[in-house]
């Protein structure tokens, strides 16, 4: 054999042996740890977003100390207050006026003073009322001013106050001490009541006219998922008196029949004059309502991770992601809000916030048929749920705690109440495969940033998402899950829902959610423009004897608020957008389009005595001139007095001119829910998602996602496997392993106030 050939073979043999040794040594070794590369946002955070920040625990405590020492009246801790006491019901941030904020952010003006809004219940007065104070400046308050009359045009009557957690506890005590003992045989033999075996759910509103505070309480077995285990007993409690000794039972309902009080029910039972429907007692886990897994753990479900760490930055209340930046906060009453949303440094939205979540129920039981829940009154932000890593949000999402002060003088913390994450949606944002003229592929993965919170108000869980896409679009989305509410199945119950258990009727209801969208497109002043289509008949120019039906573009400027108010079931222009005073390079007004995704049920008839309190739900979209005196579409005081509502949204629409003005879009979305067998034990999110998009419409000169570094392109002339043309070809053969933090959950430790009204 030639010497040169022998040497070549020897070198190849050594190389082969070396490669095999490397494979053997590395086989089974865990992949390397992902290296975190901090993102460099296009718009660096300079701390100015703190003008929108929620109050810190220290600031909340300072406000309480100031009020206790400055009002000159005794204040009882709201967690122990009687209706006849004075107390601090809640404290939240008071955001500055928009003009002040814009002077600070855009014109180099002074930072607005930091202030709080304190809501106080004055029950220990000759004229009991609810008073709202602005307290400032923080962190060391020196002044307070009463803004109640300025905001609402008069005092807020005491009967309108949202129900405190302690009042529910007092009502639970009333049941134990005075209601149940009035029917001892019935409670023991029919209800099998042992002192802790029943739970109750409150209906709302509380009566039929202003001044009423009489509430139906629906009784359930006190087990896991008790919402699905009604026992057929409902009690109407009049708790309007400030003297709890004067509280009384107004009516009792059992298995389709009404009684004057529990004593009459007991008498009828003892005499054998009632139809008893004995409900089988279920085990503590709730049986069919239990959420315990019914299948053993198998393989781990897919996890999402970021090979080089998060590509977004989260600093205090500010988020930056590629070209996007925004501030965020959590209102105790209305929940998640976003402020100063910018794309490439230019403001697109000043405020994007949840306003209200409404549920209207039907039933042949009194509690169900009278229920119209306005969740802001209970506290959409206050009932934010601690998020579970890996289920509620991706495992490696960033989590944010929320601090609040409500129903107590102690500051509460909700751990992991918000999450932020970038999500690969598993589909292209855009793509094209060319097989004509030339051969190439171009595409962009649809990776978006998500800000999420989850609210659990009693039985329902609402998942609130704000999603930011690389093409300049924003999506607001809400998904409903949790337990469906139910009534005791009897009589003509199937007119009001589906039977989902032996004694359980899943009751028909609607969900409606209202958002405030203060778009500032190319500046504060905008107009509202509608584009749509119409068919026109034309003669074919090349053959005039023939007719062509061709679609054409219709255009209309909506000049007044009346023209811009679209009823829930009415037709709406398919392209409706806020138009700027500036134009893109093609001569079109720069704009942002509102695209609504909703399957709303019918609105409460306007002849209803309480409809004006929820009149925002008349409209799928209403655009009004922005006014500081119209900051919200509703009021927490509307729940307990919808007959004389504190805020009437319909009054905002008074035919004012909306051309070249600072405008606000009020958007309502929702769906009709007829509970069915597959809602047991829980309603699923699939198909129960509604919301809207804010989409650029000639705002740019082209799709801004062309600047995304995530774009992929290769052709028949450029190899798809080449790293310089296709980053996907450069992925390491052994992916890095994310550093998974240990799973911990402290959510139960933070629950100090039970969902109303708790166990009986």
XYZ file of C-alpha atoms in Angstrom:
760
model
C 0.000 0.000 0.000
C 1.278 3.435 -0.853
C 2.647 5.266 2.225
C 0.555 8.398 1.578
C -2.644 6.355 1.343
C -1.811 4.552 4.569
C -1.290 7.838 6.412
C -4.624 9.197 5.172
C -6.433 6.067 6.335
C -4.687 6.270 9.706
C -5.750 9.908 10.192
C -9.348 9.047 9.267
C -9.342 6.173 11.724
C -8.126 8.421 14.563
C -10.754 11.022 13.655
C -13.478 8.381 13.708
C -12.327 7.078 17.091
C -12.232 10.628 18.496
C -15.763 11.352 17.290
C -17.097 8.121 18.781
C -15.434 8.908 22.125
C -17.016 12.370 22.112
C -20.442 10.889 21.425
C -20.050 8.338 24.203
C -18.857 10.938 26.676
C -21.684 13.357 25.925
C -24.488 10.802 25.629
C -26.991 11.287 28.438
C -25.513 14.616 29.468
C -28.123 17.285 30.037
C -28.146 20.093 27.488
C -26.495 23.323 28.478
C -28.348 26.005 30.401
C -30.004 28.685 28.288
C -27.990 31.885 28.354
C -30.062 34.924 29.290
C -29.412 37.932 27.085
C -31.244 40.986 28.487
C -33.358 42.655 25.797
C -32.610 46.117 24.538
C -35.998 47.801 24.084
C -36.309 50.249 21.221
C -37.710 52.792 23.695
C -35.780 52.713 26.994
C -37.735 53.191 30.228
C -36.931 56.445 32.006
C -39.244 56.160 35.024
C -41.905 58.506 33.720
C -44.463 55.692 33.539
C -44.579 55.776 37.342
C -47.027 58.663 36.945
C -49.584 55.849 36.370
C -48.305 53.450 39.047
C -50.578 51.805 41.602
C -50.127 52.814 45.219
C -47.415 51.021 47.136
C -48.171 49.321 50.470
C -46.398 52.187 52.222
C -48.510 54.805 50.416
C -51.734 52.954 51.212
C -50.797 52.792 54.874
C -49.913 56.497 54.882
C -53.346 57.411 53.488
C -55.071 55.406 56.231
C -52.964 57.048 58.932
C -53.672 60.504 57.514
C -57.450 59.958 57.327
C -57.642 58.537 60.836
C -55.898 61.607 62.144
C -57.475 64.308 59.991
C -61.209 63.713 59.558
C -62.197 64.365 63.151
C -64.583 61.402 63.325
C -64.062 57.898 64.721
C -63.163 55.352 62.055
C -63.704 51.641 62.666
C -61.659 49.108 60.718
C -63.881 48.083 57.786
C -63.233 44.416 58.549
C -65.129 44.861 61.852
C -67.491 47.739 61.070
C -71.216 47.607 61.722
C -73.512 49.343 59.221
C -73.873 52.147 61.762
C -70.100 52.795 61.903
C -67.775 55.036 59.915
C -65.038 53.216 58.007
C -62.590 53.395 55.113
C -64.069 51.110 52.452
C -61.197 51.344 49.958
C -58.152 53.322 48.866
C -56.827 53.385 45.306
C -54.640 55.601 43.169
C -56.204 58.783 41.803
C -54.763 59.135 38.315
C -53.955 62.719 37.258
C -55.956 64.482 34.569
C -54.883 63.610 31.049
C -53.826 67.185 30.229
C -51.486 67.229 33.242
C -49.982 63.884 32.300
C -49.395 64.896 28.680
C -47.714 68.121 29.754
C -45.395 66.016 31.897
C -44.755 63.253 29.353
C -44.638 65.261 26.131
C -43.866 68.886 26.989
C -41.382 68.684 29.832
C -43.874 69.904 32.421
C -43.826 69.192 36.119
C -44.697 65.729 37.366
C -48.330 65.815 38.561
C -48.785 65.387 42.316
C -49.344 61.810 43.373
C -52.770 61.333 44.956
C -55.091 58.664 46.304
C -58.852 58.219 46.122
C -60.364 57.103 49.428
C -63.954 55.871 49.701
C -65.489 56.211 53.153
C -68.770 54.914 54.550
C -70.267 57.297 57.084
C -72.905 55.261 58.896
C -72.465 57.052 62.197
C -73.970 60.334 61.059
C -77.362 62.001 61.083
C -77.312 61.716 57.281
C -75.460 58.471 56.504
C -73.690 58.612 53.141
C -70.740 57.520 51.072
C -68.035 60.142 50.601
C -65.034 60.104 48.281
C -61.873 62.043 49.130
C -58.814 62.800 47.043
C -55.818 62.623 49.390
C -52.359 63.970 48.635
C -49.642 64.594 47.956
C -48.038 61.208 48.421
C -45.997 59.803 49.985
C -46.727 62.229 52.850
C -50.334 63.517 52.624
C -51.150 67.025 53.814
C -54.603 67.610 52.301
C -57.872 65.954 51.412
C -60.817 67.264 49.425
C -64.322 65.923 49.077
C -64.966 65.179 45.372
C -68.297 63.364 45.750
C -70.557 66.173 44.571
C -68.116 67.116 41.807
C -68.135 63.528 40.472
C -71.770 62.554 40.964
C -73.728 65.793 41.197
C -74.720 65.181 44.809
C -74.173 63.007 47.834
C -74.137 59.239 47.442
C -76.966 57.802 49.591
C -75.842 55.215 52.088
C -78.065 52.447 50.734
C -76.075 52.497 47.475
C -72.836 51.437 49.162
C -71.276 48.201 47.890
C -71.592 45.420 50.422
C -68.540 44.951 52.618
C -67.181 41.504 53.393
C -68.039 42.055 57.041
C -71.694 42.662 56.155
C -71.815 39.238 54.493
C -70.310 37.783 57.672
C -72.953 39.587 59.732
C -75.688 38.189 57.490
C -74.207 34.704 57.930
C -74.459 35.236 61.676
C -78.064 36.374 61.236
C -78.850 33.101 59.460
C -77.290 31.036 62.222
C -78.793 32.923 65.147
C -82.250 33.886 63.885
C -83.186 32.343 60.523
C -82.376 28.660 60.858
C -83.498 28.323 64.507
C -86.986 29.447 63.438
C -87.438 26.140 61.551
C -85.607 23.518 63.633
C -87.390 20.407 62.374
C -87.211 21.417 58.722
C -83.525 22.372 58.951
C -82.553 19.192 60.783
C -84.680 16.631 58.931
C -84.860 18.067 55.404
C -81.708 20.177 55.096
C -79.676 17.908 57.433
C -78.097 21.110 58.690
C -75.334 20.587 61.257
C -74.102 24.154 61.731
C -71.592 24.207 58.841
C -73.149 22.115 56.070
C -74.688 24.941 54.019
C -73.186 27.676 51.855
C -74.980 30.678 50.401
C -74.707 32.843 47.297
C -75.993 36.395 47.190
C -78.257 37.695 44.476
C -78.069 41.338 43.353
C -79.486 43.948 43.002
C -81.233 44.022 46.355
C -84.904 44.860 45.910
C -87.173 46.645 43.441
C -86.785 50.367 44.175
C -84.317 52.956 45.453
C -83.694 52.582 49.161
C -84.210 48.798 49.211
C -81.525 46.574 50.673
C -83.252 43.197 50.630
C -81.252 40.282 49.235
C -82.167 36.789 48.151
C -79.687 34.197 49.443
C -79.555 30.868 47.621
C -78.593 27.892 49.779
C -76.237 25.125 48.621
C -74.495 22.137 50.156
C -71.182 23.344 51.574
C -68.889 21.132 49.499
C -66.237 21.677 46.866
C -67.924 23.273 43.857
C -71.007 24.048 45.942
C -72.418 26.233 43.137
C -73.738 23.024 41.518
C -75.483 21.682 44.621
C -78.596 23.770 45.385
C -80.837 22.416 48.121
C -84.048 24.168 47.076
C -84.129 26.736 49.909
C -83.779 30.487 49.278
C -84.267 33.273 51.822
C -84.979 36.967 51.269
C -83.262 39.035 53.980
C -84.051 42.702 54.530
C -80.792 44.140 55.885
C -81.468 47.794 55.117
C -81.578 48.938 58.744
C -78.354 50.235 60.275
C -79.447 48.423 63.439
C -78.694 44.768 62.768
C -81.282 43.838 65.398
C -83.930 45.105 62.978
C -82.903 42.797 60.144
C -85.690 40.437 59.138
C -86.722 37.681 56.759
C -89.134 39.001 54.132
C -89.843 35.799 52.187
C -88.789 32.156 52.024
C -88.783 29.935 48.948
C -88.613 26.158 49.014
C -89.071 23.748 46.114
C -91.311 26.035 44.085
C -93.408 27.442 46.937
C -93.191 30.790 48.760
C -93.646 31.311 52.510
C -93.952 34.422 54.654
C -90.993 33.436 56.834
C -89.161 30.419 58.245
C -91.766 29.925 60.953
C -94.498 29.457 58.362
C -92.254 27.020 56.455
C -91.672 25.074 59.682
C -95.370 24.947 60.453
C -96.238 23.717 56.964
C -93.548 21.052 57.184
C -94.590 19.782 60.603
C -98.201 19.586 59.422
C -97.165 17.711 56.264
C -98.389 20.431 53.921
C -95.264 20.849 51.810
C -93.732 18.756 49.084
C -90.328 17.668 50.344
C -87.600 16.982 47.783
C -84.852 15.275 49.747
C -81.450 16.051 48.277
C -78.791 13.359 48.556
C -75.920 14.613 50.653
C -72.719 14.596 48.611
C -69.205 14.011 49.976
C -66.977 16.990 50.865
C -65.165 16.812 47.512
C -68.471 17.620 45.781
C -68.761 14.397 43.777
C -69.523 15.497 40.211
C -68.510 19.090 40.999
C -65.032 18.092 42.144
C -62.039 19.353 40.168
C -59.741 16.625 41.429
C -58.030 14.808 38.512
C -59.834 11.646 37.435
C -56.890 10.264 35.481
C -53.368 9.564 36.752
C -50.505 11.853 35.765
C -48.919 10.667 32.528
C -46.396 12.516 30.385
C -45.624 16.203 30.897
C -47.530 18.549 28.624
C -45.493 20.860 26.345
C -43.733 23.754 28.036
C -42.771 27.015 26.375
C -39.371 28.539 27.034
C -37.114 31.313 25.743
C -33.709 29.969 24.609
C -31.954 33.275 25.354
C -34.245 34.556 28.057
C -37.198 36.952 27.790
C -37.150 39.332 24.844
C -39.232 41.860 26.770
C -38.342 44.036 29.730
C -40.522 44.446 32.814
C -39.550 47.242 35.186
C -42.020 48.170 37.917
C -45.217 49.148 36.023
C -43.597 49.439 32.591
C -43.265 46.844 29.817
C -41.240 47.139 26.610
C -41.323 44.557 23.828
C -39.689 45.188 20.454
C -41.411 48.387 19.211
C -44.088 48.348 21.933
C -44.082 50.026 25.336
C -46.825 50.675 27.893
C -47.610 51.209 31.555
C -50.073 49.053 33.476
C -52.017 49.049 36.719
C -54.785 47.297 38.598
C -57.887 49.141 39.815
C -59.491 47.639 42.909
C -62.916 48.098 41.305
C -62.467 47.661 37.554
C -59.343 45.552 37.243
C -56.591 45.676 34.650
C -55.774 48.907 32.820
C -53.063 49.921 30.357
C -51.858 53.463 29.815
C -49.604 55.350 27.403
C -49.351 52.535 24.848
C -46.718 53.417 22.250
C -45.392 51.888 19.064
C -41.890 52.995 18.096
C -42.165 55.755 20.651
C -45.393 57.233 19.247
C -48.477 57.063 21.460
C -51.332 55.040 19.962
C -53.578 54.584 23.013
C -53.702 56.754 26.114
C -55.944 54.405 28.118
C -57.201 50.870 27.539
C -59.149 49.577 30.523
C -61.855 47.210 31.681
C -64.948 49.064 32.907
C -67.500 46.472 33.950
C -68.553 42.830 33.686
C -72.299 42.181 33.769
C -74.250 38.924 34.056
C -78.031 38.761 33.697
C -79.670 35.491 34.789
C -82.947 33.742 34.166
C -84.559 31.102 36.393
C -87.861 29.993 37.929
C -86.298 30.462 41.388
C -86.288 33.947 42.957
C -82.545 34.305 43.494
C -81.700 33.368 39.936
C -84.412 35.363 38.207
C -83.526 38.561 40.076
C -79.755 38.394 39.558
C -77.958 41.049 37.517
C -74.381 40.964 38.746
C -72.273 44.076 38.144
C -68.868 42.716 39.099
C -67.201 46.102 39.515
C -69.273 46.535 42.684
C -67.690 43.393 44.147
C -64.229 44.409 42.894
C -62.811 43.023 39.635
C -59.313 43.967 40.757
C -59.827 43.018 44.376
C -60.828 39.503 43.357
C -57.788 39.018 41.118
C -56.685 35.431 41.465
C -53.133 34.308 42.285
C -51.913 32.794 39.017
C -50.700 29.206 38.863
C -47.401 28.822 37.053
C -47.645 26.541 34.027
C -51.471 26.535 33.847
C -52.807 30.061 34.163
C -49.720 31.377 32.382
C -46.629 29.753 30.840
C -44.293 28.334 33.452
C -41.522 30.830 32.693
C -43.725 33.919 32.445
C -42.868 36.937 34.592
C -45.218 37.391 37.545
C -46.211 40.586 39.345
C -47.764 41.002 42.793
C -50.620 43.444 43.370
C -51.287 45.360 46.586
C -54.678 46.744 47.524
C -56.636 48.170 50.411
C -60.349 47.407 50.525
C -62.823 46.146 53.136
C -60.071 46.435 55.743
C -57.477 48.918 56.981
C -54.767 46.360 56.322
C -52.937 46.300 53.003
C -53.432 42.987 51.218
C -51.099 41.426 48.670
C -52.187 39.151 45.842
C -49.149 37.131 44.868
C -48.593 36.619 41.151
C -51.736 38.554 40.232
C -50.405 39.510 36.788
C -48.237 37.712 34.302
C -46.286 38.897 31.271
C -44.965 36.562 28.603
C -44.104 36.307 24.953
C -46.035 33.551 23.237
C -45.283 31.753 20.018
C -48.818 31.263 18.735
C -47.771 28.315 16.596
C -48.790 29.881 13.308
C -47.302 32.475 10.958
C -48.180 36.133 11.325
C -47.720 36.253 7.568
C -46.215 33.910 4.958
C -46.078 33.101 1.268
C -44.774 30.149 -0.704
C -44.148 31.155 -4.290
C -44.420 28.498 -6.964
C -45.097 30.869 -9.872
C -42.420 32.788 -11.788
C -39.901 32.315 -8.986
C -39.471 29.852 -6.155
C -39.131 31.209 -2.625
C -40.597 31.126 0.852
C -41.010 34.108 3.157
C -42.656 34.105 6.563
C -42.757 35.531 10.064
C -43.619 33.571 13.166
C -46.576 35.020 15.060
C -44.931 35.739 18.370
C -46.827 38.205 20.556
C -46.555 39.723 24.002
C -49.357 38.970 26.489
C -50.312 40.768 29.694
C -52.814 38.694 31.702
C -54.803 38.713 34.901
C -57.575 36.433 36.125
C -60.544 37.529 38.225
C -62.544 35.065 40.301
C -65.761 36.713 41.455
C -67.673 33.966 43.236
C -68.334 31.184 40.763
C -66.936 32.708 37.568
C -63.330 33.149 36.486
C -62.566 35.786 33.855
C -59.212 35.624 32.053
C -58.244 39.122 30.900
C -55.663 39.358 28.106
C -54.061 42.288 26.335
C -51.970 41.069 23.406
C -49.419 43.011 21.364
C -48.553 41.836 17.848
C -45.554 42.646 15.696
C -47.686 44.252 12.978
C -48.826 47.056 15.298
C -52.134 45.437 16.302
C -53.465 45.151 19.854
C -56.012 42.582 20.996
C -58.166 42.817 24.112
C -59.696 39.463 24.993
C -61.685 37.986 27.852
C -62.319 34.272 28.370
C -64.874 32.890 30.797
C -64.450 29.735 32.840
C -65.163 28.552 36.398
C -68.433 27.157 37.718
C -71.746 27.983 36.156
C -74.357 29.310 38.521
C -77.354 27.069 39.103
C -80.862 26.913 40.514
C -82.809 24.117 42.135
C -84.494 22.090 39.387
C -88.274 22.068 39.743
C -91.462 22.694 37.764
C -90.932 24.438 34.420
C -87.207 24.826 34.961
C -86.354 23.673 31.436
C -87.691 27.006 30.155
C -84.652 28.629 31.783
C -81.787 26.267 31.057
C -80.665 22.666 30.938
C -80.748 20.085 33.664
C -77.151 19.198 34.583
C -77.678 17.223 37.797
C -80.416 15.403 39.686
C -81.537 18.643 41.337
C -79.441 21.125 39.376
C -80.608 23.507 36.659
C -77.870 25.288 34.729
C -79.543 28.674 34.277
C -79.475 30.750 31.099
C -77.533 33.993 31.387
C -75.681 36.619 29.430
C -72.155 37.943 29.888
C -71.363 41.510 28.869
C -68.045 43.296 29.309
C -67.370 46.976 28.711
C -64.009 48.532 27.834
C -62.793 52.095 27.596
C -60.425 52.793 24.691
C -58.907 56.271 24.556
C -57.141 56.124 21.205
C -54.748 58.942 20.321
C -53.881 58.250 16.692
C -51.178 60.580 15.462
C -52.069 62.993 18.259
C -54.909 63.728 20.643
C -57.372 65.065 18.042
C -59.095 62.422 15.914
C -62.198 61.888 13.796
C -64.299 58.771 13.335
C -64.494 57.381 9.802
C -66.468 54.427 8.461
C -65.504 52.424 5.383
C -67.638 49.624 4.001
C -68.735 48.166 0.691
C -71.621 48.323 -1.710
C -72.229 46.666 -5.074
C -72.670 48.885 -8.092
C -73.857 47.939 -11.548
C -71.615 48.927 -14.441
C -71.364 48.253 -18.139
C -68.247 46.415 -19.160
C -66.133 49.085 -20.933
C -64.865 46.559 -23.452
C -68.322 45.116 -24.036
C -71.036 47.689 -23.155
C -73.822 45.208 -23.793
C -72.716 43.247 -20.716
C -73.267 44.247 -17.081
C -70.848 43.730 -14.201
C -71.723 43.849 -10.505
C -68.638 45.166 -8.792
C -67.996 46.027 -5.136
C -66.920 49.547 -4.394
C -65.656 51.307 -1.289
C -68.078 53.482 0.676
C -66.759 56.259 2.915
C -68.413 58.305 5.612
C -67.273 60.595 8.391
C -69.375 60.149 11.522
C -69.774 63.692 12.779
C -71.756 63.317 15.998
C -72.016 61.090 19.027
C -75.487 59.958 17.964
C -74.117 58.751 14.620
C -71.298 56.942 16.435
C -73.536 55.010 18.859
C -74.232 51.523 17.467
C -76.898 49.472 19.203
C -76.031 45.961 20.282
C -77.858 44.109 17.508
C -77.590 46.801 14.820
C -75.413 46.751 11.726
C -72.050 48.443 12.122
C -69.622 49.503 9.365
C -67.085 46.748 8.883
C -64.185 49.186 8.819
C -64.551 51.875 11.469
C -61.480 53.742 12.567
C -60.038 56.697 14.442
C -58.462 58.954 11.802
C -55.531 61.277 12.459
C -54.954 64.706 11.001
C -51.789 63.391 9.347
C -51.451 61.178 6.266
C -49.209 58.326 5.242
C -47.013 58.474 2.143
C -49.924 57.321 -0.031
C -52.120 60.236 0.947
C -54.473 58.371 3.299
C -55.410 59.535 6.770
C -53.466 57.516 9.288
C -55.848 55.456 11.367
C -56.491 52.650 13.826
C -59.421 50.374 13.159
C -61.734 48.851 15.779
C -62.692 45.250 14.989
C -65.096 43.639 17.461
C -65.444 39.894 18.103
C -68.623 39.263 20.080
C -71.606 36.904 20.318
C -73.649 38.904 22.782
C -77.085 37.890 23.955
C -79.932 40.388 24.011
C -79.793 43.448 26.232
C -82.245 43.988 29.088
C -85.343 45.746 27.652
C -85.039 49.511 27.963
C -88.469 49.580 29.621
C -86.891 47.865 32.640
C -86.737 50.076 35.725
C -83.039 49.272 36.153
C -81.861 49.379 32.532
C -80.365 52.861 32.712
C -77.844 51.601 35.256
C -76.401 49.268 32.626
C -77.149 51.387 29.561
C -73.576 50.964 28.318
C -74.642 47.452 27.327
C -77.142 48.901 24.815
C -74.226 49.573 22.494
C -71.613 47.366 20.906
C -69.683 50.563 20.165
C -70.206 54.161 21.183
C -67.695 56.931 20.507
C -67.906 60.101 22.585
C -65.857 63.196 23.206
C -63.412 62.585 26.001
C -64.235 64.438 29.219
C -62.542 64.300 32.595
C -66.004 64.297 34.185
C -66.887 61.102 32.268
C -64.012 58.829 33.316
C -66.007 55.584 33.565
C -69.061 54.096 31.889
C -70.667 53.026 35.154
C -70.367 53.231 38.933
C -69.946 50.686 41.697
C -72.979 52.339 43.316
C -75.236 51.251 40.435
C -75.368 47.634 41.664
C -77.295 48.312 44.871
C -79.426 51.112 43.428
C -79.902 50.536 39.701
C -83.275 52.301 39.859
C -81.640 55.691 40.494
C -78.212 55.062 38.973
C -75.285 57.172 40.062
C -73.815 57.142 36.528
C -75.911 56.691 33.384
C -73.775 55.975 30.353
C -76.601 56.764 27.912
C -76.413 60.386 29.091
C -72.854 60.601 27.699
C -74.340 60.412 24.193
C -75.819 63.851 23.582
C -75.086 64.456 19.886
C -71.955 66.502 20.423
C -69.611 66.959 17.475
C -66.814 64.393 17.371
C -64.849 65.680 14.377
C -61.243 66.539 15.179
C -61.732 66.018 18.921
C -60.188 63.928 21.675
C -62.350 60.808 21.421
C -63.047 57.698 23.481
C -64.450 54.416 22.189
C -66.631 52.462 24.623
C -66.731 48.851 23.433
C -69.091 46.149 24.728
C -68.583 42.465 24.003
C -70.272 39.383 25.373
C -71.947 36.061 24.801
C -75.079 34.145 25.659
C -74.466 31.120 27.864
C -76.958 28.273 28.088
C -75.238 25.866 30.510
C -75.166 22.251 29.400
C -73.761 18.918 30.488
C -70.286 19.759 29.222
C -70.154 22.752 31.588
C -69.864 20.281 34.455
C -67.817 20.597 36.514
C -66.403 23.740 34.852
C -67.141 25.894 31.847
C -64.201 25.687 29.426
C -62.562 28.635 27.730
C -62.880 27.121 24.240
C -65.554 29.061 22.362
C -66.118 31.361 25.342
C -63.743 34.099 24.238
C -64.741 37.580 23.061
C -62.980 40.887 22.614
C -61.735 43.254 19.973
C -58.708 44.271 17.940
C -57.146 47.672 17.406
C -55.528 47.345 13.974
C -53.461 49.880 12.046
C -55.338 51.158 8.995
C -53.059 53.188 6.746
C -51.287 54.245 9.924
C -47.995 53.042 8.456
C -46.631 53.145 4.912
C -46.302 49.353 4.958
C -46.611 46.464 7.380
C -44.223 47.365 10.211
C -43.487 43.701 10.891
C -41.149 43.736 7.874
C -38.593 45.125 10.335
C -38.944 42.142 12.654
C -35.700 40.210 13.186
C -37.809 37.037 13.318
C -38.468 37.045 9.552
C -37.474 34.001 7.491
C -36.691 34.003 3.750
C -35.049 31.551 1.416
C -35.370 30.713 -2.258
C -34.358 28.132 -4.801
C -31.189 30.177 -5.308
C -30.420 30.602 -1.606
C -30.112 27.426 0.431
C -32.781 26.901 3.061
C -30.170 25.201 5.242
C -27.782 28.157 5.204
C -27.519 29.969 8.529
C -27.024 33.374 6.941
C -30.358 33.158 5.098
C -32.417 31.096 7.549
C -31.843 31.397 11.316
C -33.924 28.269 11.864
C -31.119 26.315 10.240
C -28.784 27.509 13.007
C -30.614 26.030 15.968
C -28.163 23.972 18.053
C -28.561 20.205 17.682
C -29.049 19.901 21.435
C -31.324 22.652 22.679
C -30.481 24.398 25.906
C -32.463 23.574 29.009
C -34.423 26.388 30.647
C -33.820 27.074 34.317
C -37.231 26.192 35.739
C -37.854 27.809 39.103
C -39.352 25.475 41.702
C -43.142 25.383 41.724
C -44.548 27.289 44.658
C -48.029 28.601 45.328
C -48.922 30.952 48.120
C -52.324 31.982 46.832
C -54.302 30.411 49.657
C -52.224 32.278 52.232
C -53.459 35.591 50.835
C -57.164 34.829 51.079
C -58.445 36.751 54.058
C -61.934 37.533 52.774
C -64.149 34.668 51.615
C -66.245 34.998 48.493
C -69.597 36.468 49.547
C -71.046 35.442 51.847
C -69.125 32.311 52.856
C -70.305 29.230 54.706
C -73.313 29.180 57.032
